[in-house]
Amino acid sequence: MTAGVRQEPREATRPRTPRRTRLPALLALLVGLAAVGYRLALLLADAPPTNSDEATMGLAALHIARGEDFPVWFYGQAYMGTLEAYLAAPLVALAGPSVLVLRLPTLALYALFLALSWRLTRRLGGDRWFALLVVGFLALGSDRVVKNQLIAGGGYPELNPAGVALALLTVSLCAGVPGSRLPCRAAAAGAAAAGAAAAGAAVRLPRWAGWGLVSGLLLWADPLILPFVLALGAVLAGRRRRELIGRAGAVLAAGLLLGAAPMLLDSLRHGRDPLAAVLTASGADTAATWSERLYGGLVLGPPMAMGFCSPGHCAGWQLWWAPAFVVLLLLAAITAWRTLRRPLPPADLGHFPFAANDNFPRSGDDPAGATGRRVSAAVRLALLAGAAAVLAAYTASSAAGRTPVESARYLSVLAVATPALLWPLWTAARRAGLWPSPRHRDEAAGPELPGVRQVSELTGSDHPGARQIGGLELIHRESGGRMRTLAAGGVAVAVLAGMLGTGAVATAGAIGGVPATHAEADRHRALVDTLGALGVRHVRAGYWTCNRLTFASGEDVRCAVVDDELRPGFDRLPAYRRAVDADPDAAWVAPAGSPLAARLDARLGPGPGTLRLVEVPGWRIYLPRR
């Protein structure tokens, strides 16, 4: 049974391992804490600014906390699940309604996103320095980015951490679990091999269930993530199709149904089609020229969505990321495809070195190492395909042409693909020797990139076209090839520096707008206090005032929406309009200087049927005269 397997004494096969550096992990932890702290400081300063859509989610959380309602969808529509409301409901029940309480779960989701992104980068083959780079990039927080991450307006804060978790589960399921590999002494025993395979499949069942559950929750929360779910699902189907036919497929389907149960049950009860509702809301029925769509989708979209623009607009110099994003997407896809298509080396048990337990080959050795490289490449390719599909769908929608600045939030899920997108830059910088190299291979990081050697491993290198000098440096025999490598590495470092620098400038711009946002929040709190002091319980106001006012008052003040012509508007909760219409003393509220305020000013007067004015900084309250 052990014929052909050469086992040497443990002392002979256990070389001294250099001490593992923890500096990049420590730096990543500090960067992550700084990123979370920065966002917590924003929340304490009432930034980013809230709005009535976020307040609508807050009202759902308030109703859930009180046990009055358990909504499946964002009030007033048949798509975008209320997962954020259910996460915030326990906090609202304990501390009462406030924007800070509503956003604490989204802050926790962002922290989880950073941690999972670090782990995913490592599992895809990146070392700690590359993982530090990914975490550092995701730590930046421009105006559009922190809005996507922190505002509990439905869908966006939970998509990125769940998408990265899905990718991690895919890597784990495709690469197998460490405890399920077959001992070498039993390799020739068919029964033992079958038993070990069955044991490994059983160990993976909870992960199959988790994959299905996360996918179902994502589809309920917001179908924007669907391209990533389909792409990662294709990887699973390709790598584990035999398992999917059996119990694994049943467990995955059960998890998917459980996660999507709120959406499915509501569709069955009311005959609603969430996909059709999403297409309608995206502007599919509104005209926009293709030039407007291409500019909004491909030029403005990636820089705004990934944090390269100042608050509310993109300067011309900040748009450099638009072509760079497309080029990186193509280069990363080509790199992953070439790795995926490279044939596996033949297994040779007679030449497998043994690990410390004398039973299992090291995870970095072929063929296991080559298999790991292919799994990593397949997952990277799936992430890139998902990002490309999201960008294409957004560009094809009229929203990209009609409202490109605000609609860039639809591209927030591009951040899920960050480890795959930056892979070519990291590879080029490492190959040129312009990026820090670890002292040794770390098994947790997965396989090294083909064609890349780490500095401490170059002794005796058989890299084609290379020779060893001084045991430290890999020098190509052809000087032209070396120059090209150095040039590519220099460009990669320049792009990385440009990314971090541009993102830092955009982050500084977001910080610069915090005082104005905090002052506006103070004025809104004064409005709520004044209404309470006046005994006002029902008001009419514009859409972006109504639900925000109702949530801030804990429903002590209920609001019906009107437009600038004083006509009834869109009420997400029709019960509020019925309550306002039944109150003859209902007041009016309008922002100072708004068209609605100008219209109401014309109704001011001393006689019955006119309005009297109460001014609050930034706001105007109109009370009916009797």
XYZ file of C-alpha atoms in Angstrom, residues 169-501:
333
model
C -17.743 29.837 0.454
C -17.202 29.087 -3.226
C -13.423 28.868 -2.749
C -13.872 26.645 0.280
C -16.310 24.290 -1.441
C -14.284 24.007 -4.631
C -10.940 23.523 -2.909
C -12.273 21.080 -0.334
C -11.696 21.153 3.402
C -8.343 20.450 5.072
C -9.618 17.553 7.112
C -11.050 15.640 4.184
C -7.868 14.743 2.239
C -7.014 11.101 1.821
C -4.068 9.726 3.827
C -1.283 8.414 1.610
C -1.215 5.004 3.299
C -4.847 4.429 2.233
C -4.472 5.706 -1.322
C -4.612 2.211 -2.800
C -7.637 1.063 -0.827
C -10.810 1.744 -2.809
C -13.148 1.381 0.148
C -11.070 3.746 2.257
C -10.976 6.261 -0.585
C -14.739 6.161 -0.959
C -15.197 6.556 2.780
C -12.869 9.535 2.926
C -14.643 11.186 -0.015
C -18.018 10.669 1.665
C -16.673 12.112 4.911
C -15.362 15.165 3.084
C -18.722 15.686 1.375
C -20.502 15.462 4.731
C -18.165 18.037 6.234
C -19.014 20.424 3.401
C -22.802 20.199 3.816
C -23.065 23.188 6.208
C -21.122 25.247 3.675
C -23.497 24.246 0.912
C -26.384 25.310 3.137
C -24.633 28.590 3.885
C -24.050 29.250 0.180
C -27.726 28.741 -0.561
C -28.889 30.810 2.426
C -26.651 33.783 1.574
C -27.719 33.646 -2.070
C -31.389 33.628 -1.138
C -30.998 36.536 1.256
C -29.129 38.517 -1.402
C -31.821 37.943 -4.006
C -34.464 39.103 -1.533
C -32.496 42.128 -0.322
C -31.575 43.426 -3.770
C -31.268 41.566 -7.117
C -28.355 43.835 -8.135
C -26.062 41.073 -6.864
C -27.599 38.455 -9.175
C -24.687 38.464 -11.716
C -22.226 37.552 -8.949
C -24.520 34.804 -7.651
C -24.841 33.300 -11.129
C -21.108 33.534 -11.896
C -20.037 31.968 -8.599
C -22.767 29.364 -8.968
C -21.323 28.434 -12.366
C -17.951 27.819 -10.713
C -19.588 25.526 -8.173
C -21.479 23.674 -10.873
C -18.292 23.188 -12.870
C -16.101 22.065 -9.978
C -18.597 20.132 -7.811
C -21.292 18.990 -10.211
C -21.262 15.412 -8.885
C -21.870 16.605 -5.336
C -24.650 18.898 -6.530
C -26.546 15.909 -7.879
C -26.793 14.418 -4.393
C -27.288 15.716 -0.884
C -25.231 18.848 -1.467
C -27.638 20.047 -4.137
C -30.635 19.392 -1.916
C -29.041 21.243 1.002
C -28.106 24.179 -1.214
C -31.640 24.364 -2.623
C -33.103 24.262 0.887
C -30.858 27.120 2.001
C -31.731 29.135 -1.096
C -35.454 28.684 -0.519
C -35.085 29.619 3.143
C -33.163 32.815 2.352
C -35.558 33.857 -0.402
C -38.670 32.707 1.499
C -40.015 36.222 2.227
C -39.820 37.119 -1.464
C -41.269 33.826 -2.676
C -44.152 33.770 -0.206
C -45.095 37.355 -0.990
C -44.987 36.653 -4.726
C -47.251 33.637 -4.294
C -49.712 35.504 -2.074
C -49.960 38.702 -4.110
C -48.820 37.683 -7.582
C -45.982 40.227 -7.569
C -42.950 40.015 -9.849
C -39.920 41.620 -8.117
C -37.782 41.407 -11.278
C -40.345 43.338 -13.336
C -40.585 45.936 -10.574
C -36.792 46.376 -10.577
C -36.683 46.839 -14.355
C -39.419 49.447 -14.185
C -37.708 51.327 -11.370
C -34.363 51.302 -13.219
C -35.775 53.565 -15.896
C -36.240 50.911 -18.560
C -39.433 52.658 -19.637
C -37.879 56.150 -19.837
C -35.990 57.492 -22.822
C -32.266 58.246 -22.656
C -29.826 58.431 -25.545
C -27.064 55.859 -25.855
C -24.420 58.566 -25.652
C -25.863 59.621 -22.280
C -25.970 56.032 -21.080
C -22.406 55.271 -22.165
C -21.073 58.432 -20.552
C -23.005 57.883 -17.317
C -22.264 54.159 -17.176
C -18.680 53.819 -18.377
C -17.190 57.268 -17.714
C -18.890 58.485 -14.532
C -20.022 55.140 -13.111
C -16.786 53.350 -12.031
C -15.026 56.429 -10.560
C -18.072 57.447 -8.536
C -19.016 53.953 -7.374
C -15.490 53.005 -6.259
C -14.664 56.218 -4.427
C -12.611 58.417 -6.764
C -14.916 61.447 -6.912
C -15.642 64.437 -4.699
C -19.072 64.894 -3.090
C -21.776 65.086 -5.723
C -19.588 65.360 -8.827
C -16.491 64.121 -10.625
C -13.757 66.532 -11.665
C -12.127 65.869 -15.010
C -8.866 64.608 -13.501
C -10.765 62.157 -11.284
C -12.176 60.364 -14.322
C -8.849 58.665 -15.108
C -10.136 55.586 -13.305
C -12.825 54.992 -15.957
C -10.428 53.697 -18.699
C -8.116 52.189 -16.090
C -11.011 50.162 -14.687
C -11.880 48.675 -18.087
C -8.212 47.853 -18.839
C -7.729 46.227 -15.442
C -10.935 44.249 -15.868
C -9.659 42.833 -19.165
C -6.124 42.142 -17.908
C -7.386 40.423 -14.768
C -9.801 38.298 -16.810
C -7.048 37.269 -19.252
C -4.702 36.388 -16.377
C -7.353 34.285 -14.647
C -8.354 32.566 -17.896
C -4.754 31.624 -18.751
C -4.242 30.166 -15.281
C -7.515 28.302 -15.553
C -6.596 26.782 -18.904
C -3.114 25.655 -17.854
C -3.110 21.828 -17.614
C -2.566 20.166 -14.269
C 0.795 18.419 -13.751
C 0.645 14.631 -13.323
C 0.474 13.392 -9.761
C 3.553 11.571 -8.511
C 3.104 10.207 -5.023
C 6.630 8.877 -5.034
C 7.992 12.399 -4.946
C 5.565 14.080 -2.571
C 7.353 15.617 0.403
C 5.593 14.965 3.685
C 4.448 17.546 6.174
C 5.021 17.475 9.902
C 2.437 14.731 10.454
C 4.190 12.482 7.887
C 0.852 11.793 6.203
C -0.326 14.689 4.075
C 1.389 16.561 1.245
C 1.853 20.283 1.821
C -0.921 22.378 0.338
C 1.442 24.354 -1.855
C 2.811 21.268 -3.713
C 1.490 19.999 -6.992
C -0.924 18.686 -7.950
C -2.820 20.163 -4.999
C -1.097 23.524 -5.495
C -1.972 23.609 -9.183
C -5.561 22.666 -8.376
C -5.692 25.472 -5.857
C -4.413 27.898 -8.455
C -7.163 26.859 -10.820
C -9.833 27.260 -8.141
C -8.514 30.716 -7.290
C -8.435 31.666 -10.967
C -11.979 30.397 -11.502
C -13.323 32.419 -8.568
C -11.430 35.520 -9.696
C -12.852 35.102 -13.181
C -16.361 34.740 -11.730
C -15.960 37.936 -9.707
C -14.754 39.801 -12.791
C -17.603 38.413 -14.888
C -20.084 39.531 -12.226
C -18.580 43.028 -12.172
C -18.649 43.262 -15.969
C -22.274 42.112 -16.086
C -23.333 44.645 -13.432
C -21.566 47.448 -15.298
C -23.102 46.403 -18.624
C -26.618 46.176 -17.170
C -26.269 49.572 -15.530
C -24.935 51.177 -18.710
C -27.848 49.767 -20.707
C -30.386 51.265 -18.274
C -31.764 54.760 -18.708
C -30.834 55.556 -15.106
C -27.190 55.795 -16.174
C -28.110 58.516 -18.656
C -30.802 60.380 -16.713
C -29.344 60.512 -13.187
C -25.721 59.290 -13.430
C -24.494 60.921 -10.207
C -27.158 59.546 -7.886
C -27.660 56.269 -9.775
C -23.970 55.362 -9.408
C -25.082 53.650 -6.181
C -26.236 50.755 -8.369
C -22.549 49.992 -9.005
C -21.616 49.711 -5.330
C -21.301 45.925 -5.729
C -18.196 46.421 -7.900
C -16.237 46.544 -4.630
C -16.812 42.787 -4.229
C -14.414 42.177 -7.131
C -11.587 44.333 -5.701
C -9.160 41.442 -4.937
C -9.574 40.073 -8.469
C -9.438 43.506 -10.092
C -6.155 44.506 -8.439
C -4.511 41.137 -9.079
C -2.638 42.185 -12.285
C -1.173 45.244 -10.523
C 0.021 43.178 -7.581
C 1.451 40.532 -9.906
C 3.341 43.051 -12.031
C 4.755 44.860 -8.999
C 5.855 41.604 -7.365
C 7.444 40.263 -10.534
C 9.474 43.449 -10.878
C 10.568 43.285 -7.253
C 8.795 46.559 -6.427
C 6.458 45.065 -3.823
C 7.315 43.548 -0.420
C 7.793 39.784 -0.432
C 7.170 37.512 2.532
C 10.030 35.445 3.926
C 8.270 32.220 2.992
C 5.136 30.825 1.449
C 2.143 30.892 3.736
C -0.146 27.949 3.184
C -3.200 29.919 4.238
C -2.617 32.295 1.366
C -3.131 29.600 -1.198
C -0.940 28.932 -4.254
C 1.503 31.462 -5.605
C 0.876 33.079 -8.947
C 2.450 31.161 -11.846
C 5.697 32.763 -12.976
C 6.278 34.579 -9.672
C 8.977 33.583 -7.186
C 9.416 34.969 -3.743
C 12.812 36.369 -2.870
C 13.688 33.773 -0.279
C 12.722 30.912 -2.632
C 14.885 31.788 -5.612
C 17.849 29.628 -4.695
C 18.130 26.905 -7.288
C 15.273 28.404 -9.280
C 14.422 26.626 -12.498
C 12.435 29.594 -13.795
C 12.789 29.569 -17.607
C 15.098 32.261 -18.856
C 16.388 33.174 -15.441
C 19.470 32.647 -13.339
C 20.346 33.043 -9.664
C 22.857 35.641 -8.498
C 23.756 35.986 -4.848
C 20.704 33.947 -3.831
C 18.642 37.111 -3.700
C 17.570 38.370 -7.087
C 15.922 36.891 -10.158
C 17.547 38.332 -13.281
C 16.271 37.557 -16.753
C 18.845 36.481 -19.265
C 17.354 38.811 -21.785
C 17.820 42.408 -20.700
C 14.832 43.440 -22.825
C 12.583 41.114 -20.890
C 13.888 42.491 -17.608
C 13.271 46.053 -18.757
C 9.728 45.200 -19.770
C 9.141 43.603 -16.389
C 10.460 46.668 -14.580
C 8.369 48.978 -16.789
C 5.227 46.951 -16.127
C 5.973 46.988 -12.402
C 6.526 50.738 -12.442
C 3.204 51.307 -14.196
C 1.457 49.024 -11.702
C 2.886 50.896 -8.717
C 1.954 54.223 -10.328
C -1.648 53.054 -10.837
C -1.844 51.807 -7.249
C -0.461 55.096 -5.966
C -2.940 56.973 -8.150
C -5.805 54.914 -6.795
C -4.886 55.530 -3.174
C -4.106 59.194 -3.779
